[in-house]
């Protein structure tokens, strides 16, 4: 019997776990209920558990029965999103305004299923470290766990991560060597001008005009400052200004995010946003300040470990369903910070959104339960292959 067939016999149990997570989403770094449930399940498997790592992070450590060897880390995210669920699944979110719209409920379930299997089959050398991280969605969860001594307290030789992905066919696996997902910054621009009556614009320094001009000016950064073959994104996603129809506003706020595939490009984009913003504001008599918040570094997969990840995937799903992706993903993941601390590789597991959503972060999104056993088998196979080589 293959590992995947063996795990598929437990699919109803995994589906129940996933639906429970889906019904009880928690946001950002504040995931106490989720962390307690994850920890309780790990303990029930006989795994040593530490809670409260970097806030609500959970770490489980499982020792093999064949003596010392390599230590392999497997990481799942835990947090949900500030989205009101509009799908009609029976396990719909019970918390208005919050939902698992990115599949982290499935990620947790797959890693717990792998932990359950490995705890029952400890015939390997070394250790497996199961890392359950809050705050992946821009809340700094990876950095919080690192700051709390994650890898000093639970050292690993190599680290792996996975994400469900709707652009990959169901049950297939993709990974990359090198740049795998983009780095990302948030930017916040505050414009200060001079308010006036709308009938007397000559007396104003129009913050609304400055905000509009800044929004337009930022669009030339990628087209005129970034090399054509070096992909990047600058997106303005919010503009807030004004309070009445007949008042020229004194202040305005512009916000958005950037994406890039090298530290050098990220630094150049930051430099150009600040210069363009200040010069544009000054051209209409306003002042502007820019603040950047790093959200994710460029996620670079270690070439050797990417090969190992792909070899494990081919063992589970077959050679024809596992391959290296042609291009990196413009989306971001703070697994990138973890992979800067220890060698790491990241992969994508294909799944679809059954309730009409075509992509992640959609109010109708729901994880594809058909691939829970596949994901668990991937985790188990990576761990056992790498620890057999200890």
GROMACS .gro file of C-alpha atoms in nm:
model
  390
    1UNK     CA    1   0.000   0.000   0.000
    2UNK     CA    2   0.140   0.342  -0.093
    3UNK     CA    3   0.178   0.615   0.166
    4UNK     CA    4  -0.078   0.830  -0.014
    5UNK     CA    5  -0.333   0.547  -0.018
    6UNK     CA    6  -0.271   0.486   0.351
    7UNK     CA    7  -0.326   0.852   0.436
    8UNK     CA    8  -0.633   0.881   0.215
    9UNK     CA    9  -0.802   0.625   0.441
   10UNK     CA   10  -0.791   0.897   0.710
   11UNK     CA   11  -0.926   1.171   0.484
   12UNK     CA   12  -1.260   1.206   0.670
   13UNK     CA   13  -1.069   1.282   0.991
   14UNK     CA   14  -0.849   1.539   0.816
   15UNK     CA   15  -1.153   1.704   0.659
   16UNK     CA   16  -1.316   1.736   1.000
   17UNK     CA   17  -1.005   1.905   1.137
   18UNK     CA   18  -0.988   2.145   0.844
   19UNK     CA   19  -1.352   2.242   0.869
   20UNK     CA   20  -1.311   2.312   1.242
   21UNK     CA   21  -1.020   2.545   1.169
   22UNK     CA   22  -1.222   2.711   0.894
   23UNK     CA   23  -1.513   2.782   1.126
   24UNK     CA   24  -1.288   2.954   1.382
   25UNK     CA   25  -1.055   3.195   1.198
   26UNK     CA   26  -0.820   3.420   1.392
   27UNK     CA   27  -0.631   3.722   1.265
   28UNK     CA   28  -0.264   3.813   1.253
   29UNK     CA   29  -0.059   3.745   1.564
   30UNK     CA   30  -0.368   3.689   1.780
   31UNK     CA   31  -0.434   3.318   1.727
   32UNK     CA   32  -0.479   3.176   2.082
   33UNK     CA   33  -0.767   2.937   2.005
   34UNK     CA   34  -0.596   2.803   1.694
   35UNK     CA   35  -0.264   2.762   1.877
   36UNK     CA   36  -0.429   2.574   2.164
   37UNK     CA   37  -0.603   2.334   1.926
   38UNK     CA   38  -0.284   2.271   1.727
   39UNK     CA   39  -0.086   2.213   2.047
   40UNK     CA   40  -0.351   1.977   2.186
   41UNK     CA   41  -0.347   1.765   1.872
   42UNK     CA   42   0.034   1.748   1.865
   43UNK     CA   43   0.040   1.640   2.230
   44UNK     CA   44  -0.224   1.376   2.161
   45UNK     CA   45   0.016   1.228   1.903
   46UNK     CA   46   0.290   1.206   2.167
   47UNK     CA   47   0.493   1.501   2.037
   48UNK     CA   48   0.679   1.741   2.268
   49UNK     CA   49   0.515   2.084   2.235
   50UNK     CA   50   0.618   2.440   2.317
   51UNK     CA   51   0.364   2.721   2.292
   52UNK     CA   52   0.404   3.097   2.304
   53UNK     CA   53   0.697   3.120   2.062
   54UNK     CA   54   0.689   3.473   1.923
   55UNK     CA   55   0.340   3.523   2.064
   56UNK     CA   56   0.109   3.238   1.971
   57UNK     CA   57   0.358   3.032   1.771
   58UNK     CA   58   0.358   2.656   1.834
   59UNK     CA   59   0.658   2.426   1.793
   60UNK     CA   60   0.648   2.047   1.813
   61UNK     CA   61   0.960   1.831   1.830
   62UNK     CA   62   0.956   1.462   1.735
   63UNK     CA   63   1.262   1.239   1.777
   64UNK     CA   64   1.313   0.934   1.561
   65UNK     CA   65   1.382   0.594   1.711
   66UNK     CA   66   1.704   0.524   1.516
   67UNK     CA   67   1.935   0.764   1.697
   68UNK     CA   68   2.097   1.100   1.617
   69UNK     CA   69   2.080   1.255   1.273
   70UNK     CA   70   1.971   1.559   1.079
   71UNK     CA   71   1.691   1.788   1.202
   72UNK     CA   72   1.426   1.879   0.946
   73UNK     CA   73   1.186   2.169   0.999
   74UNK     CA   74   0.835   2.176   0.849
   75UNK     CA   75   0.638   2.499   0.872
   76UNK     CA   76   0.269   2.591   0.842
   77UNK     CA   77   0.100   2.930   0.882
   78UNK     CA   78  -0.210   2.966   1.104
   79UNK     CA   79  -0.375   3.307   1.057
   80UNK     CA   80  -0.683   3.408   0.859
   81UNK     CA   81  -0.783   3.731   0.682
   82UNK     CA   82  -1.008   4.033   0.740
   83UNK     CA   83  -1.265   3.922   0.482
   84UNK     CA   84  -1.636   3.852   0.526
   85UNK     CA   85  -1.708   3.507   0.387
   86UNK     CA   86  -1.977   3.497   0.119
   87UNK     CA   87  -1.955   3.129   0.026
   88UNK     CA   88  -2.224   2.891   0.144
   89UNK     CA   89  -2.027   2.592   0.273
   90UNK     CA   90  -2.175   2.432   0.587
   91UNK     CA   91  -1.846   2.500   0.773
   92UNK     CA   92  -1.858   2.873   0.694
   93UNK     CA   93  -1.672   3.111   0.927
   94UNK     CA   94  -1.852   3.177   1.254
   95UNK     CA   95  -1.672   3.511   1.296
   96UNK     CA   96  -1.813   3.803   1.095
   97UNK     CA   97  -1.542   3.985   0.905
   98UNK     CA   98  -1.287   3.703   0.937
   99UNK     CA   99  -1.229   3.396   0.721
  100UNK     CA  100  -0.966   3.151   0.605
  101UNK     CA  101  -0.948   3.288   0.252
  102UNK     CA  102  -0.591   3.177   0.184
  103UNK     CA  103  -0.593   2.811   0.282
  104UNK     CA  104  -0.401   2.825   0.609
  105UNK     CA  105  -0.670   2.602   0.758
  106UNK     CA  106  -0.566   2.339   0.503
  107UNK     CA  107  -0.196   2.400   0.565
  108UNK     CA  108  -0.237   2.334   0.937
  109UNK     CA  109  -0.439   2.022   0.871
  110UNK     CA  110  -0.184   1.876   0.630
  111UNK     CA  111   0.104   1.934   0.870
  112UNK     CA  112  -0.092   1.790   1.164
  113UNK     CA  113  -0.177   1.484   0.955
  114UNK     CA  114   0.192   1.441   0.876
  115UNK     CA  115   0.283   1.483   1.242
  116UNK     CA  116   0.028   1.217   1.339
  117UNK     CA  117   0.173   0.972   1.088
  118UNK     CA  118   0.537   1.039   1.174
  119UNK     CA  119   0.467   1.010   1.547
  120UNK     CA  120   0.325   0.663   1.482
  121UNK     CA  121   0.615   0.565   1.252
  122UNK     CA  122   0.934   0.687   1.420
  123UNK     CA  123   1.173   0.460   1.231
  124UNK     CA  124   1.404   0.740   1.124
  125UNK     CA  125   1.719   0.914   1.248
  126UNK     CA  126   1.725   1.263   1.388
  127UNK     CA  127   1.432   1.495   1.456
  128UNK     CA  128   1.138   1.662   1.290
  129UNK     CA  129   1.046   2.012   1.411
  130UNK     CA  130   0.687   2.116   1.333
  131UNK     CA  131   0.652   2.496   1.322
  132UNK     CA  132   0.305   2.654   1.330
  133UNK     CA  133   0.336   3.028   1.271
  134UNK     CA  134   0.081   3.306   1.330
  135UNK     CA  135   0.082   3.639   1.150
  136UNK     CA  136   0.187   3.538   0.800
  137UNK     CA  137  -0.055   3.781   0.634
  138UNK     CA  138   0.158   4.091   0.678
  139UNK     CA  139   0.165   4.082   1.060
  140UNK     CA  140   0.529   3.985   1.106
  141UNK     CA  141   0.479   3.638   1.248
  142UNK     CA  142   0.799   3.488   1.111
  143UNK     CA  143   1.011   3.774   1.241
  144UNK     CA  144   0.840   3.752   1.580
  145UNK     CA  145   0.927   3.383   1.612
  146UNK     CA  146   1.284   3.447   1.497
  147UNK     CA  147   1.320   3.730   1.749
  148UNK     CA  148   1.197   3.494   2.020
  149UNK     CA  149   1.486   3.258   1.941
  150UNK     CA  150   1.305   3.007   1.721
  151UNK     CA  151   1.615   2.856   1.566
  152UNK     CA  152   1.831   2.893   1.877
  153UNK     CA  153   1.575   2.706   2.084
  154UNK     CA  154   1.477   2.461   1.809
  155UNK     CA  155   1.771   2.439   1.567
  156UNK     CA  156   1.705   2.281   1.229
  157UNK     CA  157   1.941   2.189   0.947
  158UNK     CA  158   1.687   2.261   0.674
  159UNK     CA  159   1.334   2.395   0.645
  160UNK     CA  160   1.043   2.334   0.408
  161UNK     CA  161   0.716   2.513   0.340
  162UNK     CA  162   0.414   2.461   0.113
  163UNK     CA  163   0.120   2.669  -0.006
  164UNK     CA  164  -0.198   2.558  -0.180
  165UNK     CA  165  -0.216   2.724  -0.522
  166UNK     CA  166  -0.514   2.760  -0.754
  167UNK     CA  167  -0.299   2.820  -1.064
  168UNK     CA  168  -0.150   2.470  -1.034
  169UNK     CA  169  -0.366   2.171  -1.145
  170UNK     CA  170  -0.527   1.975  -0.861
  171UNK     CA  171  -0.283   1.743  -0.689
  172UNK     CA  172   0.022   1.863  -0.882
  173UNK     CA  173   0.333   2.019  -0.727
  174UNK     CA  174   0.560   2.302  -0.840
  175UNK     CA  175   0.873   2.450  -0.686
  176UNK     CA  176   1.169   2.664  -0.791
  177UNK     CA  177   1.536   2.715  -0.729
  178UNK     CA  178   1.631   3.068  -0.625
  179UNK     CA  179   1.369   3.343  -0.636
  180UNK     CA  180   1.036   3.173  -0.567
  181UNK     CA  181   0.812   3.451  -0.434
  182UNK     CA  182   0.849   3.828  -0.432
  183UNK     CA  183   0.967   4.055  -0.156
  184UNK     CA  184   0.706   4.304  -0.043
  185UNK     CA  185   0.691   4.642   0.131
  186UNK     CA  186   0.389   4.843   0.238
  187UNK     CA  187   0.422   5.218   0.194
  188UNK     CA  188   0.226   5.498   0.364
  189UNK     CA  189   0.244   5.854   0.230
  190UNK     CA  190   0.122   6.149   0.436
  191UNK     CA  191   0.067   6.476   0.249
  192UNK     CA  192   0.039   6.813   0.426
  193UNK     CA  193  -0.086   7.118   0.239
  194UNK     CA  194  -0.308   7.417   0.316
  195UNK     CA  195  -0.685   7.399   0.325
  196UNK     CA  196  -0.914   7.656   0.168
  197UNK     CA  197  -1.267   7.720   0.047
  198UNK     CA  198  -1.331   7.539  -0.279
  199UNK     CA  199  -1.422   7.872  -0.439
  200UNK     CA  200  -1.072   8.008  -0.368
  201UNK     CA  201  -0.822   7.742  -0.480
  202UNK     CA  202  -0.550   8.007  -0.516
  203UNK     CA  203  -0.537   8.026  -0.136
  204UNK     CA  204  -0.475   7.654  -0.095
  205UNK     CA  205  -0.195   7.402  -0.122
  206UNK     CA  206  -0.423   7.125  -0.242
  207UNK     CA  207  -0.345   6.794  -0.071
  208UNK     CA  208  -0.604   6.612  -0.284
  209UNK     CA  209  -0.434   6.731  -0.601
  210UNK     CA  210  -0.095   6.630  -0.461
  211UNK     CA  211  -0.227   6.283  -0.374
  212UNK     CA  212  -0.366   6.237  -0.725
  213UNK     CA  213  -0.043   6.353  -0.887
  214UNK     CA  214   0.166   6.130  -0.659
  215UNK     CA  215  -0.051   5.830  -0.747
  216UNK     CA  216   0.006   5.893  -1.118
  217UNK     CA  217   0.376   5.973  -1.081
  218UNK     CA  218   0.449   5.651  -0.892
  219UNK     CA  219   0.336   5.451  -1.192
  220UNK     CA  220   0.648   5.549  -1.390
  221UNK     CA  221   0.889   5.396  -1.138
  222UNK     CA  222   0.865   5.041  -1.272
  223UNK     CA  223   0.847   5.143  -1.639
  224UNK     CA  224   1.136   5.392  -1.624
  225UNK     CA  225   1.361   5.288  -1.333
  226UNK     CA  226   1.347   4.908  -1.330
  227UNK     CA  227   1.514   4.702  -1.602
  228UNK     CA  228   1.249   4.547  -1.833
  229UNK     CA  229   1.356   4.191  -1.749
  230UNK     CA  230   1.355   4.260  -1.373
  231UNK     CA  231   0.989   4.220  -1.277
  232UNK     CA  232   0.849   4.454  -1.013
  233UNK     CA  233   0.519   4.608  -0.902
  234UNK     CA  234   0.424   4.940  -0.741
  235UNK     CA  235   0.053   4.944  -0.654
  236UNK     CA  236  -0.136   5.232  -0.495
  237UNK     CA  237  -0.426   5.067  -0.315
  238UNK     CA  238  -0.580   5.343  -0.105
  239UNK     CA  239  -0.624   5.721  -0.106
  240UNK     CA  240  -0.792   5.905   0.181
  241UNK     CA  241  -0.858   6.279   0.175
  242UNK     CA  242  -1.129   6.539   0.210
  243UNK     CA  243  -1.438   6.579   0.427
  244UNK     CA  244  -1.680   6.799   0.229
  245UNK     CA  245  -1.775   6.896  -0.125
  246UNK     CA  246  -1.676   7.261  -0.083
  247UNK     CA  247  -1.350   7.235   0.114
  248UNK     CA  248  -1.008   7.187  -0.043
  249UNK     CA  249  -0.841   6.941   0.197
  250UNK     CA  250  -0.526   7.021   0.391
  251UNK     CA  251  -0.410   6.660   0.430
  252UNK     CA  252  -0.418   6.336   0.235
  253UNK     CA  253  -0.293   5.981   0.276
  254UNK     CA  254  -0.181   5.746   0.001
  255UNK     CA  255  -0.094   5.382   0.062
  256UNK     CA  256   0.004   5.073  -0.128
  257UNK     CA  257   0.258   4.797  -0.171
  258UNK     CA  258   0.557   4.699  -0.380
  259UNK     CA  259   0.684   4.363  -0.508
  260UNK     CA  260   1.036   4.277  -0.625
  261UNK     CA  261   1.270   3.983  -0.678
  262UNK     CA  262   1.600   4.116  -0.545
  263UNK     CA  263   1.706   4.322  -0.244
  264UNK     CA  264   1.870   4.572  -0.479
  265UNK     CA  265   1.548   4.628  -0.674
  266UNK     CA  266   1.352   4.665  -0.350
  267UNK     CA  267   1.597   4.931  -0.228
  268UNK     CA  268   1.577   5.116  -0.560
  269UNK     CA  269   1.197   5.119  -0.551
  270UNK     CA  270   1.198   5.259  -0.197
  271UNK     CA  271   1.445   5.530  -0.299
  272UNK     CA  272   1.242   5.631  -0.603
  273UNK     CA  273   0.906   5.632  -0.420
  274UNK     CA  274   1.045   5.870  -0.162
  275UNK     CA  275   1.210   6.101  -0.417
  276UNK     CA  276   0.913   6.109  -0.656
  277UNK     CA  277   0.662   6.158  -0.375
  278UNK     CA  278   0.843   6.451  -0.213
  279UNK     CA  279   0.919   6.626  -0.542
  280UNK     CA  280   0.564   6.587  -0.669
  281UNK     CA  281   0.413   6.720  -0.347
  282UNK     CA  282   0.650   7.017  -0.347
  283UNK     CA  283   0.551   7.101  -0.705
  284UNK     CA  284   0.204   7.201  -0.580
  285UNK     CA  285   0.316   7.360  -0.256
  286UNK     CA  286   0.268   7.060  -0.027
  287UNK     CA  287   0.500   6.848   0.184
  288UNK     CA  288   0.503   6.469   0.198
  289UNK     CA  289   0.653   6.201   0.419
  290UNK     CA  290   0.689   5.834   0.328
  291UNK     CA  291   0.703   5.539   0.566
  292UNK     CA  292   0.789   5.184   0.455
  293UNK     CA  293   0.695   4.864   0.637
  294UNK     CA  294   0.879   4.551   0.522
  295UNK     CA  295   0.628   4.265   0.489
  296UNK     CA  296   0.834   3.991   0.328
  297UNK     CA  297   1.182   3.949   0.190
  298UNK     CA  298   1.241   3.784  -0.145
  299UNK     CA  299   1.178   3.413  -0.090
  300UNK     CA  300   1.482   3.232  -0.227
  301UNK     CA  301   1.466   2.852  -0.228
  302UNK     CA  302   1.795   2.675  -0.169
  303UNK     CA  303   1.879   2.496  -0.497
  304UNK     CA  304   1.978   2.165  -0.334
  305UNK     CA  305   1.673   2.157  -0.108
  306UNK     CA  306   1.443   2.248  -0.398
  307UNK     CA  307   1.575   1.939  -0.573
  308UNK     CA  308   1.498   1.736  -0.261
  309UNK     CA  309   1.148   1.881  -0.238
  310UNK     CA  310   1.079   1.797  -0.602
  311UNK     CA  311   1.216   1.444  -0.561
  312UNK     CA  312   0.980   1.386  -0.269
  313UNK     CA  313   0.688   1.530  -0.468
  314UNK     CA  314   0.758   1.298  -0.760
  315UNK     CA  315   0.758   1.005  -0.522
  316UNK     CA  316   0.409   1.104  -0.401
  317UNK     CA  317   0.231   1.231  -0.714
  318UNK     CA  318   0.444   1.094  -0.998
  319UNK     CA  319   0.703   1.246  -1.229
  320UNK     CA  320   0.446   1.392  -1.466
  321UNK     CA  321   0.272   1.587  -1.188
  322UNK     CA  322   0.575   1.745  -1.020
  323UNK     CA  323   0.806   1.996  -1.189
  324UNK     CA  324   1.001   2.316  -1.152
  325UNK     CA  325   0.793   2.626  -1.220
  326UNK     CA  326   0.903   2.845  -1.511
  327UNK     CA  327   0.861   3.176  -1.330
  328UNK     CA  328   0.843   3.291  -0.965
  329UNK     CA  329   0.521   3.407  -0.803
  330UNK     CA  330   0.463   3.780  -0.756
  331UNK     CA  331   0.280   3.705  -0.430
  332UNK     CA  332   0.483   3.721  -0.107
  333UNK     CA  333   0.538   3.493   0.193
  334UNK     CA  334   0.721   3.565   0.517
  335UNK     CA  335   0.864   3.213   0.507
  336UNK     CA  336   1.129   3.419   0.326
  337UNK     CA  337   1.263   3.547   0.660
  338UNK     CA  338   1.286   3.194   0.799
  339UNK     CA  339   1.473   3.082   0.486
  340UNK     CA  340   1.729   3.356   0.545
  341UNK     CA  341   1.809   3.207   0.885
  342UNK     CA  342   1.842   2.843   0.773
  343UNK     CA  343   1.850   2.675   0.429
  344UNK     CA  344   1.493   2.638   0.305
  345UNK     CA  345   1.277   2.546   0.007
  346UNK     CA  346   0.915   2.628  -0.072
  347UNK     CA  347   0.662   2.453  -0.294
  348UNK     CA  348   0.308   2.489  -0.429
  349UNK     CA  349   0.036   2.223  -0.416
  350UNK     CA  350  -0.240   2.255  -0.673
  351UNK     CA  351  -0.599   2.283  -0.554
  352UNK     CA  352  -0.917   2.455  -0.663
  353UNK     CA  353  -1.175   2.667  -0.487
  354UNK     CA  354  -1.501   2.470  -0.494
  355UNK     CA  355  -1.745   2.753  -0.424
  356UNK     CA  356  -1.682   2.983  -0.719
  357UNK     CA  357  -1.368   3.163  -0.608
  358UNK     CA  358  -1.099   3.167  -0.873
  359UNK     CA  359  -0.812   3.264  -0.649
  360UNK     CA  360  -0.686   3.318  -0.296
  361UNK     CA  361  -0.801   3.610  -0.076
  362UNK     CA  362  -1.148   3.585  -0.225
  363UNK     CA  363  -1.463   3.599  -0.005
  364UNK     CA  364  -1.587   3.274  -0.164
  365UNK     CA  365  -1.259   3.084  -0.132
  366UNK     CA  366  -1.247   2.745   0.036
  367UNK     CA  367  -0.958   2.502   0.057
  368UNK     CA  368  -0.974   2.197  -0.171
  369UNK     CA  369  -1.021   1.903   0.068
  370UNK     CA  370  -0.925   1.658  -0.205
  371UNK     CA  371  -0.556   1.741  -0.158
  372UNK     CA  372  -0.530   1.718   0.222
  373UNK     CA  373  -0.393   1.364   0.208
  374UNK     CA  374  -0.158   1.459  -0.077
  375UNK     CA  375  -0.016   1.747   0.125
  376UNK     CA  376   0.030   1.525   0.430
  377UNK     CA  377   0.207   1.265   0.215
  378UNK     CA  378   0.439   1.534   0.079
  379UNK     CA  379   0.540   1.642   0.430
  380UNK     CA  380   0.595   1.284   0.545
  381UNK     CA  381   0.796   1.194   0.237
  382UNK     CA  382   1.022   1.498   0.263
  383UNK     CA  383   1.093   1.424   0.629
  384UNK     CA  384   1.156   1.053   0.584
  385UNK     CA  385   1.374   1.095   0.275
  386UNK     CA  386   1.590   1.359   0.439
  387UNK     CA  387   1.619   1.180   0.771
  388UNK     CA  388   1.696   0.849   0.604
  389UNK     CA  389   1.994   1.031   0.451
  390UNK     CA  390   2.121   1.146   0.793
   0.00000   0.00000   0.00000
